[in-house]
Each structure stands twice: as C-alpha cells, then as structure tokens.
Amino acid sequence: SGEINVPISLSYHASGIPVEEMASWTGLGWSLNAGGVITRTVVGGPDEMMNGYVNMATRYKGNNLPSSFNVVDSTADLAKFIGFASGQYDCEPDVISFNFNGHSGKFNLDANNNFVASNFNQLKITQNPLINYNPTGNMYWEIVDEQGFTYTFGNVDGKETSYVRDADDGLHVYYRLGSVTTAWYLNRIVSPNKKDTVNFKYIFKSENYVKKAQQIFRVPLVPPGLMQFISTSNGYGYKVLPPDEFRSSGNCQLSSIE
C-alpha cells in the first residue's frame, strides 16, 4: 500500500559456466534479483585514498594529469612524472557499476568532482565522504533517482571487502591489491515524501579461492642486438607466476527485507 515496490526474482543464466566461476549462495549459475548493489573494479589504487584519483583530480583542478612534464629542467616535474609512472599516484578512475530497482549502468567522476551516470542523466549520486584515507572505512553511497526515491548503499552494513594476495616471481610483485571495499549493497529505500522506508538486512559471508598460475615473458629495455647477452638468472625470460589468492568477506549476504 506504500509508494515503494521491491521486485524479487530468482534467475538462471543458461549460457554456460565459465572456468573458475564461483557459485553464489543461491547456487552455481543462479542469481537472486532483490535490492541492489554498487560494485567497483579498482584501477591503479582506490580512488578515495590520499593519492587516489579523486584527490589527484582535485589537486589538479579537474585535470588528473598535467598537460605536460618538463622532466629535463624541472626536478618537481620529474618527481611528479615518476610518481604517476610508478603508480605512487593514481591517474585512472576505478570502474564503478550500479544495479538497483530497474537502473543499471556505470558512472564516473567528471572534471567538477561530480559522479555522472553514463545512461541515467537524472540520477544524483553522492559518495560520503568523497575522500577517505581508509580503503575499508565507513564510506557509503546515496543515489536519488528521477522520481525522488533515495537509495543508500553500504552505510555501516552491506559491504564486501576483497583482498588479492600478491603473486611474486622473486623479483617483482604483480597484481598488488590490498584489502579494499569492492561492493556496497542496498541498505535502504526512502520514498520522496519520506513516509515510506524499506530496509535491507545482511549477514556475514566469506569466500576464498585461488586463481590458476600465469605465465609471463619478461625482457629488459635493451637494444635487440644485446638480447643474447641477457641472463635468465636475472629474472628475464619465461616465468610462471604463483597463483593469486582472492578473498572476499563482509556483511553482504541478504537475509531479510523489512
């Protein structure tokens, strides 16, 4: 009888099960469609960190990277260039996706530090706080849709934290990703007149799996004519990386809708 409708369904994709796909808590290939979630793929580093994309964009007044670096005459420019090139500073935004109550797509940070959805221009998206130096801290999202409904994601409850153990070949570390929040689940829907509210409750869930080993070919930055003098004992040539261990946990398994 209220203004809020929450569709609930169970679906199965019959396109086949990819290698290494993990089963959800509803079963392999099955998905529970209820509530909603904001997910992200971290690119470089978490955007909200001290040297993350959000802070870098703010520091450079909407332009994440300067238009040029004078690495010959300016030690300051050289230091900045090394910082961006080495990954000390994050120069790419994370890939953030959303799916809730008939809305799905991706959004990104524009030059004015506003989040803009690619296919839903009427959505008002807020990250609280915008800059957070703790990648697993109490950061949450609010989205107001075109009808005035307010959706809150990951406020205290409904967060999933992921961790990838470094794969190390003995000389260099690959796929470095510490413990960061990678999903914020829908906590609450509030109607435009503030009279109706729906709350989503979650229980703890933990998953752990190991990816297959990977093979790489590492070469030094030398002229082709000198390649024959490069020793594989220095880490060059073909290498098999140890398997990455992926872990995710948090209060992110839906238990009730109230």
PDB file of C-alpha atoms in Angstrom:
ATOM      1  CA  SER A   1       0.000   0.000   0.000  1.00  0.00           C
ATOM      2  CA  GLY A   2       3.045   2.273   0.239  1.00  0.00           C
ATOM      3  CA  GLU A   3       4.931   4.077  -2.503  1.00  0.00           C
ATOM      4  CA  ILE A   4       7.885   1.649  -2.613  1.00  0.00           C
ATOM      5  CA  ASN A   5       7.873  -1.527  -4.694  1.00  0.00           C
ATOM      6  CA  VAL A   6      10.677  -4.070  -4.318  1.00  0.00           C
ATOM      7  CA  PRO A   7      10.703  -6.669  -7.120  1.00  0.00           C
ATOM      8  CA  ILE A   8      12.186 -10.058  -6.117  1.00  0.00           C
ATOM      9  CA  SER A   9      13.068 -12.867  -8.516  1.00  0.00           C
ATOM     10  CA  LEU A  10      15.464 -15.796  -8.955  1.00  0.00           C
ATOM     11  CA  SER A  11      17.133 -16.204 -12.356  1.00  0.00           C
ATOM     12  CA  TYR A  12      19.487 -18.654 -14.028  1.00  0.00           C
ATOM     13  CA  HIS A  13      21.795 -17.939 -16.935  1.00  0.00           C
ATOM     14  CA  ALA A  14      21.944 -20.837 -19.391  1.00  0.00           C
ATOM     15  CA  SER A  15      24.898 -19.568 -21.413  1.00  0.00           C
ATOM     16  CA  GLY A  16      27.320 -21.959 -19.718  1.00  0.00           C
ATOM     17  CA  ILE A  17      29.521 -21.819 -16.648  1.00  0.00           C
ATOM     18  CA  PRO A  18      32.906 -20.125 -17.256  1.00  0.00           C
ATOM     19  CA  VAL A  19      36.077 -21.714 -15.938  1.00  0.00           C
ATOM     20  CA  GLU A  20      36.753 -20.809 -12.295  1.00  0.00           C
ATOM     21  CA  GLU A  21      33.333 -19.182 -11.831  1.00  0.00           C
ATOM     22  CA  MET A  22      32.338 -19.243  -8.182  1.00  0.00           C
ATOM     23  CA  ALA A  23      28.871 -20.265  -7.118  1.00  0.00           C
ATOM     24  CA  SER A  24      26.734 -17.648  -5.413  1.00  0.00           C
ATOM     25  CA  TRP A  25      24.928 -18.511  -2.202  1.00  0.00           C
ATOM     26  CA  THR A  26      21.839 -19.268  -4.312  1.00  0.00           C
ATOM     27  CA  GLY A  27      23.745 -21.816  -6.442  1.00  0.00           C
ATOM     28  CA  LEU A  28      26.084 -22.031  -9.425  1.00  0.00           C
ATOM     29  CA  GLY A  29      24.620 -20.012 -12.285  1.00  0.00           C
ATOM     30  CA  TRP A  30      21.746 -18.685 -10.165  1.00  0.00           C
ATOM     31  CA  SER A  31      21.219 -15.085  -9.108  1.00  0.00           C
ATOM     32  CA  LEU A  32      18.843 -13.538  -6.586  1.00  0.00           C
ATOM     33  CA  ASN A  33      17.454 -10.305  -8.001  1.00  0.00           C
ATOM     34  CA  ALA A  34      16.493  -8.245  -4.973  1.00  0.00           C
ATOM     35  CA  GLY A  35      17.701  -4.915  -3.648  1.00  0.00           C
ATOM     36  CA  GLY A  36      20.746  -3.593  -5.444  1.00  0.00           C
ATOM     37  CA  VAL A  37      24.490  -3.124  -5.381  1.00  0.00           C
ATOM     38  CA  ILE A  38      27.266  -0.746  -6.398  1.00  0.00           C
ATOM     39  CA  THR A  39      30.459  -2.544  -7.393  1.00  0.00           C
ATOM     40  CA  ARG A  40      33.857  -1.346  -8.457  1.00  0.00           C
ATOM     41  CA  THR A  41      36.973  -2.667 -10.133  1.00  0.00           C
ATOM     42  CA  VAL A  42      39.991  -0.919  -8.661  1.00  0.00           C
ATOM     43  CA  VAL A  43      42.246   0.563 -11.353  1.00  0.00           C
ATOM     44  CA  GLY A  44      45.642   1.581 -10.033  1.00  0.00           C
ATOM     45  CA  GLY A  45      44.525   2.242  -6.462  1.00  0.00           C
ATOM     46  CA  PRO A  46      41.293   3.046  -4.607  1.00  0.00           C
ATOM     47  CA  ASP A  47      40.066   6.434  -5.858  1.00  0.00           C
ATOM     48  CA  GLU A  48      39.268   7.780  -2.383  1.00  0.00           C
ATOM     49  CA  MET A  49      42.783   7.284  -0.968  1.00  0.00           C
ATOM     50  CA  MET A  50      45.245  10.116  -0.270  1.00  0.00           C
ATOM     51  CA  ASN A  51      46.948   9.764  -3.665  1.00  0.00           C
ATOM     52  CA  GLY A  52      43.882   8.315  -5.360  1.00  0.00           C
ATOM     53  CA  TYR A  53      42.169   9.573  -8.478  1.00  0.00           C
ATOM     54  CA  VAL A  54      39.666  11.791  -6.621  1.00  0.00           C
ATOM     55  CA  ASN A  55      42.375  13.605  -4.687  1.00  0.00           C
ATOM     56  CA  MET A  56      44.591  13.906  -7.766  1.00  0.00           C
ATOM     57  CA  ALA A  57      41.718  15.346  -9.794  1.00  0.00           C
ATOM     58  CA  THR A  58      41.050  17.874  -7.025  1.00  0.00           C
ATOM     59  CA  ARG A  59      44.730  18.765  -6.768  1.00  0.00           C
ATOM     60  CA  TYR A  60      44.971  19.430 -10.485  1.00  0.00           C
ATOM     61  CA  LYS A  61      41.635  21.307 -10.605  1.00  0.00           C
ATOM     62  CA  GLY A  62      39.734  18.734 -12.638  1.00  0.00           C
ATOM     63  CA  ASN A  63      42.631  17.627 -14.817  1.00  0.00           C
ATOM     64  CA  ASN A  64      44.014  14.442 -13.343  1.00  0.00           C
ATOM     65  CA  LEU A  65      47.265  14.680 -15.278  1.00  0.00           C
ATOM     66  CA  PRO A  66      49.092  17.890 -16.198  1.00  0.00           C
ATOM     67  CA  SER A  67      49.206  18.517 -19.939  1.00  0.00           C
ATOM     68  CA  SER A  68      52.985  18.004 -19.994  1.00  0.00           C
ATOM     69  CA  PHE A  69      56.014  17.306 -17.797  1.00  0.00           C
ATOM     70  CA  ASN A  70      59.321  19.149 -18.137  1.00  0.00           C
ATOM     71  CA  VAL A  71      61.470  16.280 -16.878  1.00  0.00           C
ATOM     72  CA  VAL A  72      64.703  17.860 -18.168  1.00  0.00           C
ATOM     73  CA  ASP A  73      64.687  21.262 -16.462  1.00  0.00           C
ATOM     74  CA  SER A  74      62.274  20.777 -13.572  1.00  0.00           C
ATOM     75  CA  THR A  75      63.022  18.429 -10.686  1.00  0.00           C
ATOM     76  CA  ALA A  76      59.446  18.944  -9.436  1.00  0.00           C
ATOM     77  CA  ASP A  77      58.002  17.827 -12.772  1.00  0.00           C
ATOM     78  CA  LEU A  78      60.380  14.863 -12.833  1.00  0.00           C
ATOM     79  CA  ALA A  79      59.217  13.799  -9.364  1.00  0.00           C
ATOM     80  CA  LYS A  80      55.563  14.083 -10.431  1.00  0.00           C
ATOM     81  CA  PHE A  81      56.207  12.111 -13.604  1.00  0.00           C
ATOM     82  CA  ILE A  82      57.942   9.322 -11.675  1.00  0.00           C
ATOM     83  CA  GLY A  83      55.083   9.313  -9.163  1.00  0.00           C
ATOM     84  CA  PHE A  84      52.434   8.833 -11.844  1.00  0.00           C
ATOM     85  CA  ALA A  85      54.503   6.379 -13.902  1.00  0.00           C
ATOM     86  CA  SER A  86      55.364   4.196 -10.897  1.00  0.00           C
ATOM     87  CA  GLY A  87      51.820   4.047  -9.560  1.00  0.00           C
ATOM     88  CA  GLN A  88      52.509   6.163  -6.477  1.00  0.00           C
ATOM     89  CA  TYR A  89      49.765   8.485  -7.737  1.00  0.00           C
ATOM     90  CA  ASP A  90      46.533   7.138  -9.196  1.00  0.00           C
ATOM     91  CA  CYS A  91      45.884   8.572 -12.650  1.00  0.00           C
ATOM     92  CA  GLU A  92      42.911   6.408 -13.682  1.00  0.00           C
ATOM     93  CA  PRO A  93      39.410   6.240 -12.179  1.00  0.00           C
ATOM     94  CA  ASP A  94      38.029   2.999 -10.807  1.00  0.00           C
ATOM     95  CA  VAL A  95      35.322   1.294 -12.858  1.00  0.00           C
ATOM     96  CA  ILE A  96      32.094   1.705 -10.855  1.00  0.00           C
ATOM     97  CA  SER A  97      28.857  -0.071 -11.798  1.00  0.00           C
ATOM     98  CA  PHE A  98      25.369   0.002 -10.292  1.00  0.00           C
ATOM     99  CA  ASN A  99      22.288  -2.198 -10.460  1.00  0.00           C
ATOM    100  CA  PHE A 100      19.146  -1.442  -8.462  1.00  0.00           C
ATOM    101  CA  ASN A 101      15.382  -1.275  -8.976  1.00  0.00           C
ATOM    102  CA  GLY A 102      15.437  -1.091 -12.767  1.00  0.00           C
ATOM    103  CA  HIS A 103      18.553   1.097 -13.011  1.00  0.00           C
ATOM    104  CA  SER A 104      21.828  -0.369 -14.227  1.00  0.00           C
ATOM    105  CA  GLY A 105      24.960   1.040 -15.779  1.00  0.00           C
ATOM    106  CA  LYS A 106      28.222   2.737 -14.861  1.00  0.00           C
ATOM    107  CA  PHE A 107      29.189   6.144 -13.534  1.00  0.00           C
ATOM    108  CA  ASN A 108      32.373   8.142 -13.367  1.00  0.00           C
ATOM    109  CA  LEU A 109      33.829  11.279 -11.800  1.00  0.00           C
ATOM    110  CA  ASP A 110      33.701  14.353 -14.025  1.00  0.00           C
ATOM    111  CA  ALA A 111      36.047  17.361 -14.033  1.00  0.00           C
ATOM    112  CA  ASN A 112      33.972  19.075 -11.311  1.00  0.00           C
ATOM    113  CA  ASN A 113      34.183  16.095  -8.915  1.00  0.00           C
ATOM    114  CA  ASN A 114      30.585  15.085  -9.610  1.00  0.00           C
ATOM    115  CA  PHE A 115      29.591  11.498 -10.271  1.00  0.00           C
ATOM    116  CA  VAL A 116      27.740  11.180 -13.569  1.00  0.00           C
ATOM    117  CA  ALA A 117      25.913   8.045 -14.754  1.00  0.00           C
ATOM    118  CA  SER A 118      26.571   7.142 -18.365  1.00  0.00           C
ATOM    119  CA  ASN A 119      22.973   6.285 -19.274  1.00  0.00           C
ATOM    120  CA  PHE A 120      20.887   7.825 -16.463  1.00  0.00           C
ATOM    121  CA  ASN A 121      21.480  11.558 -16.503  1.00  0.00           C
ATOM    122  CA  GLN A 122      18.767  12.236 -13.912  1.00  0.00           C
ATOM    123  CA  LEU A 123      20.452  10.271 -11.117  1.00  0.00           C
ATOM    124  CA  LYS A 124      22.004  12.318  -8.330  1.00  0.00           C
ATOM    125  CA  ILE A 125      24.959  10.296  -6.988  1.00  0.00           C
ATOM    126  CA  THR A 126      26.820  11.161  -3.777  1.00  0.00           C
ATOM    127  CA  GLN A 127      29.803   9.424  -2.192  1.00  0.00           C
ATOM    128  CA  ASN A 128      30.215  10.040   1.554  1.00  0.00           C
ATOM    129  CA  PRO A 129      32.916  11.042   2.206  1.00  0.00           C
ATOM    130  CA  LEU A 130      34.413  11.891  -1.177  1.00  0.00           C
ATOM    131  CA  ILE A 131      37.973  11.355   0.085  1.00  0.00           C
ATOM    132  CA  ASN A 132      38.624   8.599   2.621  1.00  0.00           C
ATOM    133  CA  TYR A 133      42.140   7.501   3.513  1.00  0.00           C
ATOM    134  CA  ASN A 134      40.906   4.118   4.782  1.00  0.00           C
ATOM    135  CA  PRO A 135      40.059   1.817   1.814  1.00  0.00           C
ATOM    136  CA  THR A 136      37.819  -0.322   4.049  1.00  0.00           C
ATOM    137  CA  GLY A 137      36.395   2.577   6.083  1.00  0.00           C
ATOM    138  CA  ASN A 138      32.809   3.729   6.540  1.00  0.00           C
ATOM    139  CA  MET A 139      32.307   5.152   3.055  1.00  0.00           C
ATOM    140  CA  TYR A 140      28.811   4.816   1.575  1.00  0.00           C
ATOM    141  CA  TRP A 141      26.751   5.969  -1.403  1.00  0.00           C
ATOM    142  CA  GLU A 142      23.436   7.746  -1.845  1.00  0.00           C
ATOM    143  CA  ILE A 143      21.536   7.871  -5.121  1.00  0.00           C
ATOM    144  CA  VAL A 144      18.378   9.901  -5.735  1.00  0.00           C
ATOM    145  CA  ASP A 145      16.524   8.782  -8.852  1.00  0.00           C
ATOM    146  CA  GLU A 146      14.412  10.826 -11.263  1.00  0.00           C
ATOM    147  CA  GLN A 147      11.260  10.222  -9.174  1.00  0.00           C
ATOM    148  CA  GLY A 148      12.829  11.376  -5.911  1.00  0.00           C
ATOM    149  CA  PHE A 149      13.407   7.974  -4.266  1.00  0.00           C
ATOM    150  CA  THR A 150      16.583   7.855  -2.172  1.00  0.00           C
ATOM    151  CA  TYR A 151      18.739   4.717  -2.180  1.00  0.00           C
ATOM    152  CA  THR A 152      21.504   4.213   0.378  1.00  0.00           C
ATOM    153  CA  PHE A 153      24.291   1.687  -0.228  1.00  0.00           C
ATOM    154  CA  GLY A 154      26.816   0.293   2.243  1.00  0.00           C
ATOM    155  CA  ASN A 155      26.083   2.568   5.185  1.00  0.00           C
ATOM    156  CA  VAL A 156      27.557   0.540   8.107  1.00  0.00           C
ATOM    157  CA  ASP A 157      26.069  -2.729   6.811  1.00  0.00           C
ATOM    158  CA  GLY A 158      26.091  -4.300   3.358  1.00  0.00           C
ATOM    159  CA  LYS A 159      29.750  -4.003   2.361  1.00  0.00           C
ATOM    160  CA  GLU A 160      32.017  -6.512   0.687  1.00  0.00           C
ATOM    161  CA  THR A 161      35.769  -6.263   1.162  1.00  0.00           C
ATOM    162  CA  SER A 162      38.156  -8.006  -1.231  1.00  0.00           C
ATOM    163  CA  TYR A 163      41.807  -8.881  -0.953  1.00  0.00           C
ATOM    164  CA  VAL A 164      44.219 -10.272  -3.550  1.00  0.00           C
ATOM    165  CA  ARG A 165      47.440 -11.803  -2.275  1.00  0.00           C
ATOM    166  CA  ASP A 166      50.448 -10.642  -4.265  1.00  0.00           C
ATOM    167  CA  ALA A 167      51.865 -13.017  -6.870  1.00  0.00           C
ATOM    168  CA  ASP A 168      55.641 -12.655  -6.728  1.00  0.00           C
ATOM    169  CA  ASP A 169      58.170 -14.132  -9.150  1.00  0.00           C
ATOM    170  CA  GLY A 170      61.049 -13.418  -6.790  1.00  0.00           C
ATOM    171  CA  LEU A 171      61.983 -10.057  -8.313  1.00  0.00           C
ATOM    172  CA  HIS A 172      58.787  -8.164  -8.996  1.00  0.00           C
ATOM    173  CA  VAL A 173      55.335  -8.126  -7.455  1.00  0.00           C
ATOM    174  CA  TYR A 174      52.252  -8.349  -9.669  1.00  0.00           C
ATOM    175  CA  TYR A 175      48.540  -7.649  -9.124  1.00  0.00           C
ATOM    176  CA  ARG A 176      49.091  -5.771  -5.888  1.00  0.00           C
ATOM    177  CA  LEU A 177      45.729  -5.125  -4.248  1.00  0.00           C
ATOM    178  CA  GLY A 178      45.357  -4.857  -0.510  1.00  0.00           C
ATOM    179  CA  SER A 179      42.118  -5.077   1.411  1.00  0.00           C
ATOM    180  CA  VAL A 180      39.612  -2.653  -0.145  1.00  0.00           C
ATOM    181  CA  THR A 181      35.832  -2.323  -0.328  1.00  0.00           C
ATOM    182  CA  THR A 182      34.671  -3.531  -3.744  1.00  0.00           C
ATOM    183  CA  ALA A 183      30.876  -3.688  -3.274  1.00  0.00           C
ATOM    184  CA  TRP A 184      28.242  -1.642  -1.449  1.00  0.00           C
ATOM    185  CA  TYR A 185      24.819  -3.300  -1.148  1.00  0.00           C
ATOM    186  CA  LEU A 186      21.492  -1.514  -0.909  1.00  0.00           C
ATOM    187  CA  ASN A 187      20.627  -0.683   2.713  1.00  0.00           C
ATOM    188  CA  ARG A 188      17.559   1.475   2.445  1.00  0.00           C
ATOM    189  CA  ILE A 189      14.979   2.972   0.127  1.00  0.00           C
ATOM    190  CA  VAL A 190      13.130   6.124   1.223  1.00  0.00           C
ATOM    191  CA  SER A 191      10.097   7.446  -0.657  1.00  0.00           C
ATOM    192  CA  PRO A 192      10.010  11.058  -1.936  1.00  0.00           C
ATOM    193  CA  ASN A 193       7.563  12.115   0.786  1.00  0.00           C
ATOM    194  CA  LYS A 194       9.738  10.413   3.475  1.00  0.00           C
ATOM    195  CA  LYS A 195       6.709   8.431   4.748  1.00  0.00           C
ATOM    196  CA  ASP A 196       7.751   5.002   3.463  1.00  0.00           C
ATOM    197  CA  THR A 197      11.035   3.207   4.113  1.00  0.00           C
ATOM    198  CA  VAL A 198      12.317  -0.248   3.163  1.00  0.00           C
ATOM    199  CA  ASN A 199      15.395  -1.656   4.921  1.00  0.00           C
ATOM    200  CA  PHE A 200      17.645  -4.468   3.692  1.00  0.00           C
ATOM    201  CA  LYS A 201      19.471  -6.611   6.271  1.00  0.00           C
ATOM    202  CA  TYR A 202      22.603  -8.658   5.639  1.00  0.00           C
ATOM    203  CA  ILE A 203      24.588 -11.432   7.301  1.00  0.00           C
ATOM    204  CA  PHE A 204      28.287 -12.236   7.110  1.00  0.00           C
ATOM    205  CA  LYS A 205      29.643 -14.090   4.078  1.00  0.00           C
ATOM    206  CA  SER A 206      33.207 -15.139   3.255  1.00  0.00           C
ATOM    207  CA  GLU A 207      34.653 -16.581   0.044  1.00  0.00           C
ATOM    208  CA  ASN A 208      38.153 -17.710  -0.808  1.00  0.00           C
ATOM    209  CA  TYR A 209      39.625 -19.161  -3.993  1.00  0.00           C
ATOM    210  CA  VAL A 210      42.952 -19.454  -5.787  1.00  0.00           C
ATOM    211  CA  LYS A 211      43.357 -18.488  -9.429  1.00  0.00           C
ATOM    212  CA  LYS A 212      45.373 -20.585 -11.845  1.00  0.00           C
ATOM    213  CA  ALA A 213      49.071 -19.866 -12.273  1.00  0.00           C
ATOM    214  CA  GLN A 214      50.014 -17.417 -15.019  1.00  0.00           C
ATOM    215  CA  GLN A 215      52.961 -17.312 -17.388  1.00  0.00           C
ATOM    216  CA  ILE A 216      54.777 -14.134 -18.399  1.00  0.00           C
ATOM    217  CA  PHE A 217      57.781 -13.262 -20.554  1.00  0.00           C
ATOM    218  CA  ARG A 218      59.975 -10.526 -19.063  1.00  0.00           C
ATOM    219  CA  VAL A 219      62.555  -8.665 -21.167  1.00  0.00           C
ATOM    220  CA  PRO A 220      64.903  -5.802 -20.260  1.00  0.00           C
ATOM    221  CA  LEU A 221      64.882  -2.431 -22.007  1.00  0.00           C
ATOM    222  CA  VAL A 222      67.950  -3.007 -24.217  1.00  0.00           C
ATOM    223  CA  PRO A 223      68.652  -2.918 -27.976  1.00  0.00           C
ATOM    224  CA  PRO A 224      67.641  -6.154 -29.748  1.00  0.00           C
ATOM    225  CA  GLY A 225      71.262  -6.954 -30.622  1.00  0.00           C
ATOM    226  CA  LEU A 226      72.151  -7.299 -26.932  1.00  0.00           C
ATOM    227  CA  MET A 227      69.342  -9.710 -26.020  1.00  0.00           C
ATOM    228  CA  GLN A 228      71.659 -12.707 -26.427  1.00  0.00           C
ATOM    229  CA  PHE A 229      73.769 -11.465 -23.511  1.00  0.00           C
ATOM    230  CA  ILE A 230      70.847 -11.261 -21.066  1.00  0.00           C
ATOM    231  CA  SER A 231      70.886 -13.990 -18.448  1.00  0.00           C
ATOM    232  CA  THR A 232      67.667 -15.736 -17.375  1.00  0.00           C
ATOM    233  CA  SER A 233      69.179 -15.972 -13.898  1.00  0.00           C
ATOM    234  CA  ASN A 234      68.397 -12.259 -13.507  1.00  0.00           C
ATOM    235  CA  GLY A 235      64.690 -12.927 -13.831  1.00  0.00           C
ATOM    236  CA  TYR A 236      64.385 -12.420 -17.594  1.00  0.00           C
ATOM    237  CA  GLY A 237      62.663 -14.850 -19.940  1.00  0.00           C
ATOM    238  CA  TYR A 238      59.603 -17.002 -19.267  1.00  0.00           C
ATOM    239  CA  LYS A 239      58.291 -17.118 -15.724  1.00  0.00           C
ATOM    240  CA  VAL A 240      55.343 -18.871 -14.132  1.00  0.00           C
ATOM    241  CA  LEU A 241      53.731 -16.645 -11.525  1.00  0.00           C
ATOM    242  CA  PRO A 242      52.442 -18.277  -8.359  1.00  0.00           C
ATOM    243  CA  PRO A 243      48.638 -18.431  -8.196  1.00  0.00           C
ATOM    244  CA  ASP A 244      46.852 -15.390  -6.796  1.00  0.00           C
ATOM    245  CA  GLU A 245      44.681 -15.963  -3.764  1.00  0.00           C
ATOM    246  CA  PHE A 246      41.416 -13.994  -3.835  1.00  0.00           C
ATOM    247  CA  ARG A 247      39.369 -13.416  -0.693  1.00  0.00           C
ATOM    248  CA  SER A 248      36.146 -11.521  -0.120  1.00  0.00           C
ATOM    249  CA  SER A 249      34.122 -11.104   3.047  1.00  0.00           C
ATOM    250  CA  GLY A 250      31.656  -8.847   4.826  1.00  0.00           C
ATOM    251  CA  ASN A 251      28.035  -8.452   5.836  1.00  0.00           C
ATOM    252  CA  CYS A 252      26.897  -8.769   2.231  1.00  0.00           C
ATOM    253  CA  GLN A 253      24.513 -11.751   2.041  1.00  0.00           C
ATOM    254  CA  LEU A 254      20.907 -10.608   2.033  1.00  0.00           C
ATOM    255  CA  SER A 255      18.948 -12.066   4.962  1.00  0.00           C
ATOM    256  CA  SER A 256      15.733 -10.024   5.148  1.00  0.00           C
ATOM    257  CA  ILE A 257      13.777  -7.119   3.706  1.00  0.00           C
ATOM    258  CA  GLU A 258      11.764  -5.067   6.189  1.00  0.00           C
TER     259      GLU A 258
END
